[in-house]
Coordinates of C-alpha atoms (C1' of nucleotides) in Angstrom, one line a residue:
Chain A
X1 CA 1.0 10.7 6.6
X2 CA 2.9 11.6 3.5
X3 CA 1.0 14.7 2.9
X4 CA 1.7 15.8 6.4
X5 CA 5.4 15.4 5.9
X6 CA 5.3 17.4 2.7
X7 CA 3.3 20.3 4.0
X8 CA 5.4 23.3 4.4
X9 CA 4.7 25.1 7.7
X10 CA 4.8 28.7 8.7
X11 CA 7.5 29.9 6.2
X12 CA 5.8 31.3 3.2
X13 CA 6.9 29.8 -0.1
X14 CA 8.3 33.1 -1.2
X15 CA 10.8 33.4 1.6
X16 CA 14.3 32.2 0.6
X17 CA 15.6 29.1 2.3
X18 CA 18.1 29.6 5.1
X19 CA 19.6 26.6 6.8
X20 CA 22.4 26.4 9.3
X21 CA 24.8 24.0 10.9
X22 CA 25.3 24.7 14.6
X23 CA 28.0 22.5 16.2
X24 CA 29.3 22.9 19.7
X25 CA 33.1 23.2 19.6
X26 CA 33.9 20.5 22.1
X27 CA 35.7 18.2 19.8
X28 CA 36.5 17.4 16.1
X29 CA 33.8 17.3 13.4
X30 CA 32.1 14.1 14.0
X31 CA 31.0 12.1 11.0
X32 CA 27.4 12.4 12.1
X33 CA 27.7 16.1 12.4
X34 CA 29.2 16.2 9.0
X35 CA 26.2 14.5 7.6
X36 CA 23.9 17.0 9.4
X37 CA 25.9 19.8 7.8
X38 CA 25.7 18.1 4.4
X39 CA 22.0 17.8 4.6
X40 CA 21.6 21.5 5.4
X41 CA 24.1 22.4 2.7
X42 CA 22.3 20.3 0.1
X43 CA 18.9 21.6 1.0
X44 CA 20.0 25.2 0.9
X45 CA 22.1 24.9 -2.3
X46 CA 19.4 23.1 -4.1
X47 CA 17.0 26.0 -3.5
X48 CA 19.1 29.0 -4.0
X49 CA 19.2 29.5 -0.3
X50 CA 21.8 30.3 2.3
X51 CA 23.7 27.8 4.5
X52 CA 24.9 29.4 7.7
X53 CA 27.4 28.3 10.3
X54 CA 27.1 29.1 14.0
X55 CA 29.4 27.9 16.7
X56 CA 27.5 27.0 19.8
X57 CA 30.1 28.0 22.3
X58 CA 28.0 29.1 25.2
X59 CA 29.5 26.4 27.4
X60 CA 32.7 28.2 28.2
X61 CA 34.1 25.3 30.1
X62 CA 34.0 22.8 27.3
X63 CA 34.4 25.0 24.2
X64 CA 37.8 25.4 22.7
X65 CA 39.2 27.4 19.8
X66 CA 41.0 24.2 18.7
X67 CA 37.7 22.4 18.3
X68 CA 36.3 25.4 16.3
X69 CA 39.3 25.2 14.1
X70 CA 38.9 21.5 13.6
X71 CA 35.3 21.9 12.6
X72 CA 35.9 24.6 10.1
X73 CA 38.8 22.6 8.6
X74 CA 36.5 19.5 8.4
X75 CA 33.7 21.4 6.7
X76 CA 36.2 23.0 4.3
X77 CA 37.8 19.6 3.4
X78 CA 34.3 18.2 2.8
X79 CA 33.6 21.1 0.5
X80 CA 30.6 22.4 2.5
X81 CA 31.0 26.1 2.0
X82 CA 28.9 28.3 4.3
X83 CA 27.6 31.8 3.7
X84 CA 29.1 34.6 5.7
X85 CA 31.3 34.1 8.6
X86 CA 31.0 31.6 11.4
X87 CA 28.8 33.2 14.1
X88 CA 29.9 32.8 17.7
X89 CA 26.9 32.2 19.8
X90 CA 28.7 33.3 22.9
X91 CA 29.3 36.7 21.5
X92 CA 25.6 37.2 21.1
X93 CA 24.9 36.6 24.8
X94 CA 23.7 40.2 25.4
X95 CA 21.0 39.8 22.7
X96 CA 19.9 36.5 24.3
X97 CA 19.6 38.2 27.7
X98 CA 17.6 41.0 26.0
X99 CA 15.1 38.5 24.8
X100 CA 14.9 36.9 28.1
X101 CA 14.0 40.2 29.7
X102 CA 11.5 40.9 27.0
X103 CA 9.7 37.7 27.8
X104 CA 9.9 38.6 31.5
X105 CA 8.3 42.0 30.8
X106 CA 5.6 40.4 28.8
X107 CA 4.8 37.9 31.5
X108 CA 6.0 35.0 29.5
X109 CA 8.9 34.3 31.9
X110 CA 9.5 34.7 35.6
X111 CA 12.3 35.0 38.0
X112 CA 13.0 31.8 40.0
X113 CA 15.0 32.1 43.2
X114 CA 15.1 28.3 43.9
X115 CA 18.6 27.1 44.7
X116 CA 20.1 24.0 43.1
X117 CA 19.7 22.2 46.4
X118 CA 16.0 23.0 46.6
X119 CA 15.5 21.8 43.1
X120 CA 17.4 18.6 43.8
X121 CA 15.4 18.0 46.9
X122 CA 12.2 18.5 44.9
X123 CA 13.3 15.9 42.3
X124 CA 14.2 13.4 44.9
X125 CA 10.9 13.7 46.6
X126 CA 9.1 13.4 43.3
X127 CA 11.0 10.4 42.4
X128 CA 10.3 8.8 45.7
X129 CA 6.6 9.4 45.3
X130 CA 6.6 8.3 41.7
X131 CA 5.6 11.8 40.5
X132 CA 7.0 13.6 37.5
X133 CA 10.4 14.9 38.3
X134 CA 9.9 18.0 36.1
X135 CA 10.6 20.9 38.4
X136 CA 7.6 23.1 39.4
X137 CA 8.9 26.4 40.7
X138 CA 7.0 28.1 43.5
X139 CA 8.1 31.4 42.0
X140 CA 6.0 30.9 38.9
X141 CA 3.2 33.0 40.1
X142 CA 4.8 34.8 43.0
X143 CA 4.2 38.5 43.5
X144 CA 7.3 40.4 42.5
X145 CA 7.0 42.3 45.7
X146 CA 7.9 39.2 47.5
X147 CA 11.1 38.7 45.4
X148 CA 14.2 38.5 47.6
X149 CA 17.4 40.3 46.6
X150 CA 19.1 37.1 45.7
X151 CA 20.6 35.2 42.7
X152 CA 17.9 33.9 40.4
X153 CA 17.4 32.4 37.0
X154 CA 14.8 33.4 34.4
X155 CA 12.5 30.6 33.5
X156 CA 10.0 30.4 30.7
X157 CA 6.4 30.4 31.9
X158 CA 5.3 27.6 29.7
X159 CA 1.7 26.6 29.3
X160 CA 0.6 23.8 31.6
X161 CA -2.5 22.8 29.7
X162 CA -3.0 21.8 26.2
X163 CA -0.5 20.4 23.7
X164 CA 2.5 21.6 21.8
X165 CA 2.6 20.2 18.3
X166 CA 5.7 19.9 16.1
X167 CA 5.0 19.4 12.4
X168 CA 8.3 17.8 11.6
X169 CA 9.4 17.3 7.9
X170 CA 10.9 14.0 8.8
X171 CA 9.1 12.7 11.9
X172 CA 5.6 13.9 10.9
X173 CA 3.2 15.4 13.4
X174 CA 4.5 14.9 16.9
X175 CA 2.4 15.9 19.8
X176 CA 3.6 16.7 23.3
X177 CA 1.3 17.3 26.3
X178 CA 2.3 20.6 27.9
X179 CA 2.3 19.1 31.3
X180 CA 5.2 17.0 30.2
X181 CA 7.3 20.1 29.5
X182 CA 8.8 22.1 32.3
X183 CA 9.6 25.7 32.8
X184 CA 13.0 25.6 31.3
X185 CA 15.7 28.0 32.4
X186 CA 16.4 30.6 29.8
X187 CA 18.9 32.8 31.7
X188 CA 21.2 31.3 34.2
X189 CA 21.8 33.0 37.6
X190 CA 25.1 34.4 36.3
X191 CA 23.1 36.1 33.5
X192 CA 24.3 33.9 30.7
X193 CA 21.8 32.3 28.3
X194 CA 21.1 28.6 28.1
X195 CA 21.3 26.7 24.9
X196 CA 17.5 26.5 24.6
X197 CA 17.1 30.3 24.6
X198 CA 20.2 30.9 22.5
X199 CA 19.3 28.6 19.6
X200 CA 15.9 30.1 19.2
X201 CA 17.0 33.7 19.3
X202 CA 19.9 33.0 17.0
X203 CA 17.9 31.0 14.5
X204 CA 15.3 33.7 14.5
X205 CA 17.8 36.6 14.1
X206 CA 19.7 34.8 11.4
X207 CA 16.5 34.2 9.5
X208 CA 16.7 30.4 9.6
X209 CA 13.7 28.9 7.8
X210 CA 14.6 25.2 8.1
X211 CA 16.2 23.6 11.1
X212 CA 17.7 20.3 10.0
X213 CA 19.4 18.6 12.9
X214 CA 19.8 15.4 14.8
X215 CA 16.6 13.8 16.3
X216 CA 18.1 14.0 19.7
X217 CA 16.7 17.5 19.5
X218 CA 13.1 16.4 18.7
X219 CA 12.0 16.8 22.3
X220 CA 13.8 20.1 22.6
X221 CA 11.9 21.4 19.6
X222 CA 8.7 21.4 21.6
X223 CA 10.2 23.5 24.3
X224 CA 11.8 25.8 21.8
X225 CA 8.7 26.3 19.9
X226 CA 7.2 27.7 23.1
X227 CA 9.8 30.5 23.1
X228 CA 8.9 31.3 19.5
X229 CA 5.3 31.5 20.5
X230 CA 6.1 33.6 23.5
X231 CA 8.0 36.1 21.3
X232 CA 5.5 36.0 18.5
X233 CA 8.0 34.7 16.1
X234 CA 7.4 32.4 13.1
X235 CA 8.4 28.8 14.0
X236 CA 10.8 27.4 11.4
X237 CA 10.3 24.2 9.6
X238 CA 11.9 21.5 11.7
X239 CA 13.4 18.3 10.2
X240 CA 14.8 16.0 12.8
X241 CA 17.0 13.4 11.2
X242 CA 18.0 10.1 12.8
X243 CA 21.5 9.8 14.1
X244 CA 24.1 7.6 12.5
X245 CA 25.1 4.4 14.3
X246 CA 28.3 2.5 14.2
X247 CA 28.7 -0.8 12.3
X248 CA 27.6 -2.7 15.4
X249 CA 24.4 -0.7 15.5
X250 CA 25.3 1.1 18.7
X251 CA 25.5 4.8 19.0
X252 CA 28.7 6.2 17.5
X253 CA 31.4 6.6 20.1
X254 CA 35.1 6.8 20.5
X255 CA 35.5 3.1 20.6
X256 CA 34.3 2.8 17.0
X257 CA 37.7 4.2 16.1
X258 CA 38.0 6.9 13.5
X259 CA 35.1 9.3 13.7
X260 CA 36.3 12.7 12.8
X261 CA 36.1 13.7 9.2
X262 CA 39.8 14.2 9.3
X263 CA 40.2 10.5 10.1
X264 CA 38.3 9.6 7.0
X265 CA 40.6 11.9 5.0
X266 CA 43.6 10.1 6.5
X267 CA 42.1 6.8 5.6
X268 CA 42.4 8.0 2.0
X269 CA 38.8 8.7 1.0
X270 CA 38.2 11.5 -1.4
X271 CA 35.7 14.1 -0.2
X272 CA 33.3 13.6 -3.1
X273 CA 32.9 9.9 -2.1
X274 CA 32.2 10.8 1.5
X275 CA 29.6 13.3 0.4
X276 CA 27.9 10.8 -1.8
X277 CA 28.0 8.1 0.9
X278 CA 26.8 10.4 3.7
X279 CA 24.0 11.8 1.6
X280 CA 22.8 8.3 0.7
X281 CA 22.9 7.2 4.4
X282 CA 19.4 7.8 5.6
X283 CA 18.3 9.6 2.5
X284 CA 17.3 8.2 -0.8
X285 CA 16.3 9.2 -4.2
X286 CA 14.7 6.0 -5.5
X287 CA 17.4 3.5 -6.3
X288 CA 20.1 6.0 -7.1
X289 CA 23.3 5.0 -5.3
X290 CA 26.1 6.8 -7.1
X291 CA 25.6 10.5 -7.9
X292 CA 27.5 13.7 -8.4
X293 CA 27.2 16.8 -6.2
X294 CA 25.1 18.5 -8.8
X295 CA 22.7 15.6 -8.8
X296 CA 22.6 15.4 -5.0
X297 CA 21.9 19.2 -4.8
X298 CA 19.2 18.8 -7.4
X299 CA 17.6 15.7 -5.9
X300 CA 17.9 16.3 -2.2
X301 CA 14.6 16.9 -0.3
X302 CA 13.4 16.4 3.2
X303 CA 10.7 13.9 2.2
X304 CA 13.4 11.4 1.1
X305 CA 14.9 11.2 4.6
X306 CA 14.3 8.0 6.5
X307 CA 13.2 7.8 10.1
X308 CA 15.4 5.0 11.3
X309 CA 19.0 5.4 12.3
X310 CA 21.4 4.1 9.7
X311 CA 24.7 2.2 10.3
X312 CA 28.0 3.2 8.9
X313 CA 29.2 0.7 6.3
X314 CA 32.8 1.4 5.2
X315 CA 32.6 -1.4 2.5
X316 CA 30.0 0.6 0.7
X317 CA 32.1 3.8 1.0
X318 CA 35.0 1.8 -0.5
X319 CA 32.8 0.9 -3.5
X320 CA 31.6 4.5 -4.0
X321 CA 35.1 5.7 -3.7
X322 CA 36.2 3.5 -6.6
X323 CA 33.3 4.9 -8.7
X324 CA 34.3 8.5 -7.8
X325 CA 37.9 7.9 -8.7
X326 CA 36.7 6.8 -12.1
X327 CA 34.5 9.9 -12.5
X328 CA 37.2 12.3 -11.4
X329 CA 39.8 13.6 -13.9
X330 CA 43.4 12.6 -13.3
X331 CA 44.6 16.0 -12.3
X332 CA 41.9 16.3 -9.7
X333 CA 42.8 13.0 -8.2
X334 CA 46.5 13.9 -8.1
X335 CA 45.6 17.2 -6.4
X336 CA 43.6 15.6 -3.7
X337 CA 46.3 12.9 -3.4
X338 CA 48.8 15.5 -2.5
X339 CA 46.5 16.9 0.2
X340 CA 46.3 13.3 1.4
X341 CA 50.1 13.1 1.6
X342 CA 50.1 16.4 3.5
X343 CA 47.6 15.3 6.2
X344 CA 49.2 11.9 6.7
X345 CA 52.6 13.6 7.1
X346 CA 54.1 11.7 4.2
X347 CA 56.9 13.1 2.0
X348 CA 55.6 15.5 -0.7
X349 CA 56.1 14.6 -4.3
X350 CA 58.9 15.8 -6.5
X351 CA 58.1 17.2 -9.9
X352 CA 59.2 13.9 -11.6
X353 CA 57.1 11.8 -9.3
X354 CA 54.1 14.1 -9.9
X355 CA 54.5 13.7 -13.6
X356 CA 54.9 10.0 -13.3
X357 CA 51.8 9.6 -11.2
X358 CA 49.8 11.8 -13.6
X359 CA 50.9 9.7 -16.5
X360 CA 50.0 6.5 -14.8
X361 CA 46.9 7.8 -13.1
X362 CA 44.3 6.1 -15.4
X363 CA 45.7 2.8 -14.3
X364 CA 46.3 3.8 -10.7
X365 CA 42.9 5.2 -9.9
X366 CA 41.0 2.5 -11.7
X367 CA 38.9 0.7 -9.1
X368 CA 41.1 2.1 -6.3
X369 CA 39.4 2.2 -2.9
X370 CA 41.5 4.9 -1.4
X371 CA 44.5 7.1 -1.9
X372 CA 46.8 4.7 -0.1
X373 CA 46.0 2.1 -2.7
X374 CA 46.8 4.6 -5.5
X375 CA 50.1 5.2 -3.9
X376 CA 50.8 1.5 -3.6
X377 CA 50.1 1.0 -7.3
X378 CA 52.1 4.0 -8.2
X379 CA 55.2 2.7 -6.3
X380 CA 56.9 1.9 -9.6
X381 CA 56.9 5.6 -10.7
X382 CA 57.8 6.9 -7.3
X383 CA 61.0 4.9 -7.0
X384 CA 64.2 5.5 -8.8
X385 CA 67.0 3.1 -9.9
X386 CA 68.4 0.9 -8.7
X387 CA 65.1 -0.9 -8.2
X388 CA 65.5 -3.0 -5.0
X389 CA 63.1 -5.9 -5.2
X390 CA 61.3 -6.9 -2.1
X391 CA 61.4 -10.5 -0.8
X392 CA 58.7 -11.9 -3.1
X393 CA 59.9 -10.0 -6.1
X394 CA 63.4 -11.3 -5.6
X395 CA 62.1 -14.8 -5.8
X396 CA 60.7 -14.1 -9.3
X397 CA 64.1 -13.0 -10.5
X398 CA 65.8 -16.4 -10.5
X399 CA 68.6 -17.1 -13.0
X400 CA 66.2 -18.5 -15.6
X401 CA 64.0 -15.4 -15.5
X402 CA 67.0 -13.2 -15.7
X403 CA 68.2 -14.8 -18.8
X404 CA 64.8 -14.4 -20.4
X405 CA 64.9 -10.7 -19.4
X406 CA 68.3 -10.3 -21.1
X407 CA 66.9 -12.0 -24.2
X408 CA 64.0 -9.5 -24.1
X409 CA 66.0 -6.4 -23.8
X410 CA 67.4 -6.2 -27.4
X411 CA 64.0 -7.0 -28.8
X412 CA 62.6 -4.0 -27.0
X413 CA 65.4 -1.8 -28.1
X414 CA 63.9 -0.9 -31.4
X415 CA 60.3 -1.8 -31.0
X416 CA 57.7 0.8 -31.5
X417 CA 56.6 1.7 -27.9
X418 CA 52.9 0.8 -27.9
X419 CA 51.0 -1.7 -26.0
X420 CA 50.2 -4.2 -28.7
X421 CA 53.8 -4.4 -29.9
X422 CA 55.1 -4.8 -26.4
X423 CA 52.6 -7.6 -25.7
X424 CA 53.5 -9.3 -28.9
X425 CA 57.2 -9.2 -28.2
X426 CA 56.9 -10.5 -24.7
X427 CA 54.4 -13.2 -25.7
X428 CA 56.8 -14.4 -28.4
X429 CA 59.7 -14.7 -26.1
X430 CA 57.5 -16.6 -23.7
X431 CA 56.3 -18.9 -26.4
X432 CA 59.9 -19.5 -27.5
X433 CA 60.5 -21.0 -24.0
X434 CA 57.3 -22.9 -24.0
X435 CA 55.9 -20.6 -21.3
X436 CA 52.8 -18.6 -20.9
X437 CA 52.7 -14.9 -20.2
X438 CA 51.9 -15.8 -16.6
X439 CA 55.4 -17.3 -16.2
X440 CA 57.4 -14.3 -17.2
X441 CA 55.2 -11.5 -16.1
X442 CA 56.3 -11.9 -12.5
X443 CA 59.9 -11.4 -13.4
X444 CA 59.1 -8.3 -15.5
X445 CA 57.0 -7.0 -12.7
X446 CA 59.8 -7.5 -10.2
X447 CA 62.3 -5.8 -12.5
X448 CA 60.1 -2.8 -13.2
X449 CA 58.4 -2.3 -9.8
X450 CA 60.5 -4.3 -7.4
X451 CA 57.3 -5.9 -6.2
X452 CA 55.0 -8.8 -6.8
X453 CA 51.9 -6.6 -7.0
X454 CA 51.7 -3.7 -9.4
X455 CA 49.7 -2.5 -12.4
X456 CA 49.9 -4.4 -15.6
X457 CA 53.5 -4.8 -16.8
X458 CA 52.7 -3.3 -20.2
X459 CA 51.1 -0.3 -18.6
X460 CA 54.2 0.2 -16.5
X461 CA 56.4 0.0 -19.6
X462 CA 54.4 2.6 -21.4
X463 CA 54.5 5.0 -18.4
X464 CA 58.1 4.4 -17.7
X465 CA 59.1 4.8 -21.3
X466 CA 61.7 2.9 -23.3
X467 CA 64.9 4.2 -21.7
X468 CA 63.8 3.7 -18.1
X469 CA 62.2 0.3 -18.9
X470 CA 65.3 -1.0 -20.6
X471 CA 67.5 0.4 -17.8
X472 CA 65.5 -1.4 -15.2
X473 CA 65.3 -4.7 -17.1
X474 CA 69.0 -4.6 -17.8
X475 CA 69.8 -4.0 -14.2
X476 CA 67.5 -6.9 -13.1
X477 CA 68.9 -9.2 -15.8
X478 CA 72.5 -8.6 -14.7
X479 CA 71.4 -9.4 -11.2
X480 CA 72.9 -6.2 -9.8
Chain B
rG1 C1' 9.8 5.9 36.2
rG2 C1' 7.4 9.6 32.5
rC3 C1' 7.3 11.4 27.5
rC4 C1' 9.0 11.1 22.4
rC5 C1' 11.1 8.4 18.1
rG6 C1' 12.2 4.1 15.5
rU7 C1' 12.0 -1.6 13.6
rU8 C1' 11.9 -4.4 5.0
rC9 C1' 17.8 -9.3 3.0
rG10 C1' 24.2 -9.1 7.0
rU11 C1' 24.3 -3.4 5.7
rC12 C1' 22.1 1.0 2.9
rU13 C1' 17.5 1.3 0.9
rA14 C1' 12.8 1.0 -3.0
rU15 C1' 7.7 0.2 -2.0
rC16 C1' 2.9 5.8 -0.6
rG17 C1' -3.4 -0.8 0.2
rG18 C1' -3.1 -5.3 -4.9
rU19 C1' 4.8 -6.5 -6.8
rU20 C1' 7.2 -13.7 -7.9
rA21 C1' 8.8 -7.5 -2.1
rG22 C1' 13.1 -4.4 -6.5
rG23 C1' 18.2 -2.3 -6.4
rA24 C1' 23.1 -1.5 -4.3
rC25 C1' 27.2 -3.1 -1.1
rA26 C1' 28.8 -7.4 1.3
rC27 C1' 28.8 -12.8 0.9
rC28 C1' 28.9 -17.8 -1.8
rA29 C1' 29.8 -20.7 -6.5
rG30 C1' 31.5 -20.9 -11.5
rG31 C1' 34.1 -18.4 -15.5
rU32 C1' 38.0 -15.1 -17.2
rU33 C1' 43.0 -13.3 -16.1
rU34 C1' 50.4 -11.2 -16.5
rU35 C1' 50.1 -10.2 -9.9
rC36 C1' 46.5 -7.6 -6.4
rA37 C1' 42.2 -6.2 -8.0
rA38 C1' 38.7 -5.9 -11.6
rC39 C1' 35.3 -8.1 -14.8
rC40 C1' 31.2 -11.8 -16.5
rU41 C1' 27.4 -15.5 -15.0
rG42 C1' 24.7 -17.6 -11.3
rG43 C1' 23.1 -18.1 -6.1
rG44 C1' 21.4 -17.6 -1.0
rA45 C1' 19.3 -13.6 1.7
rA46 C1' 14.1 -9.4 4.5
rG47 C1' 8.7 -7.0 6.1
rA48 C1' 10.3 -8.0 15.0
rG49 C1' 5.8 -10.7 17.3
rG50 C1' 0.5 -10.5 18.2
rG51 C1' -4.2 -8.4 17.4
rG52 C1' -7.5 -5.5 14.5
rU53 C1' -9.5 -2.4 9.9
rU54 C1' -10.1 -4.0 4.7
rC55 C1' -12.2 -8.0 -0.8
rG56 C1' -6.9 -7.4 0.0
rA57 C1' -1.9 -5.2 4.2
rC58 C1' 5.3 -4.3 4.5
rU59 C1' 2.1 -0.2 3.8
rC60 C1' -3.5 2.2 8.2
rC61 C1' -4.8 1.5 13.8
rC62 C1' -3.8 -0.9 18.7
rC63 C1' -0.7 -3.9 22.0
rU64 C1' 4.0 -6.3 23.1
rA65 C1' 9.2 -6.9 22.4
rC66 C1' 13.6 -4.8 21.2
rG67 C1' 16.7 -0.3 20.0
rG68 C1' 17.4 5.0 20.6
rG69 C1' 16.5 10.0 22.5
rC70 C1' 14.8 13.5 26.1
rU71 C1' 13.6 14.2 31.1
rG72 C1' 20.3 19.8 33.5
rC73 C1' 21.4 26.9 35.6
rC74 C1' 25.2 20.7 28.8
rA75 C1' 24.7 21.5 23.9

RNA sequence: GGCCCGUUCGUCUAUCGGUUAGGACACCAGGUUUUCAACCUGGGAAGAGGGGUUCGACUCCCCUACGGGCUGCCA
């Protein structure tokens, strides 16, 4: 079993790896599609290969330029850089037709003049009789001399006996009986290519060596391999990966809420955490859970991909996010935070706010689960005087607390501005009143941040600096 | 209906015939604490069911159940 999965197929070891991501532009970049793209990217990058992008826009009715734009944006945000430009499948239609006619000329395909109504009638009858509904065209072996001058499609003349075997890097050896596969349409009656033909031609022309895609294509792989065979082309190594399911175990759908990668960006997740999470979803490298891009690229392999669909678990993403914030340097976090503000339509930062956030970043990003949380914690550097306490904070600023604050101010006036000293001074004042730190911290917090939740009061003092700290404390003490 | 794929703690997974079935997230309890959080310690938690094969099966084979996919002149 294992050896089967590891056996490379037709592509010689010397040929450079070429993978591709081939979404159809009918909507945003789905989180499942993002993972497929990631796997292809990791595989290529780890082997010095190329990762190509092809937009499967042959369905003119459903394809939109907006969707293409959204997909490119999504991939870019995720950091999945592709080699060369994005190829439009639609623009390659003439080449697809050319291949269809080549197969026709070689006797591997035939013209079928059956109308949609006739095909439907065939299927209904088959269903009624309990026979296979796969369409069997009467034109398969018709003498060209009998061909009418009428609209027709070009169908693949697929073998009816024997088996088609797919050696899949994930699914193992999968066998299909040829009588279960029909003569699929390659060229529609309007002369445009179908997806089945187009993928094969494009993958071949683009030199794709490894086709890593969702396992909803596993059955298609059998059909497609017949085209490779008909054309005498090398069949690429297939790797059909299980689709991701929602937290309820059902197939991902709109009702699960946010699904586009852009939505995850808006939820405040950094791209690095998404990459790590998505890579670990359905793929494993022993017990490694948290890893860098470099490690992922180095470790990723097809054999480590599981065969069962995995469910999305945002809690785990939250956890990984915290770890990635710790691993990222402060400037990088700030940079991505600003991108977050931009996509969420929030106000951009002033220079002072940016400096303040950067100074406070070690505390802000520590164990944070998203950018929104960092912003929440950083509230104290984003505001300017006068600090307006919210309801809870206001309660902490009663008259007793205010008098303690005013007692504190002169002590801080000349203290050396370092954490230990500040702690000592505040503790001493607290002790003088027979209180613990826990009794006066809320007031300090309210004075400095205007809130009941914030980073440590001492961290805030250090970031704010002596002047600003004293100004805020004085204001709060005077009750203004 | 036919064909194909899947099924280890709640979740993601490790395990390549011999393990007290491990880890992570989540959860629960206790501790710690200037808030939220974090942190420390401990805990509960799994091989879908049934047949084989084997000295020995989570691992291999078959059946059943359940889930998913395909069965388009969609991709």
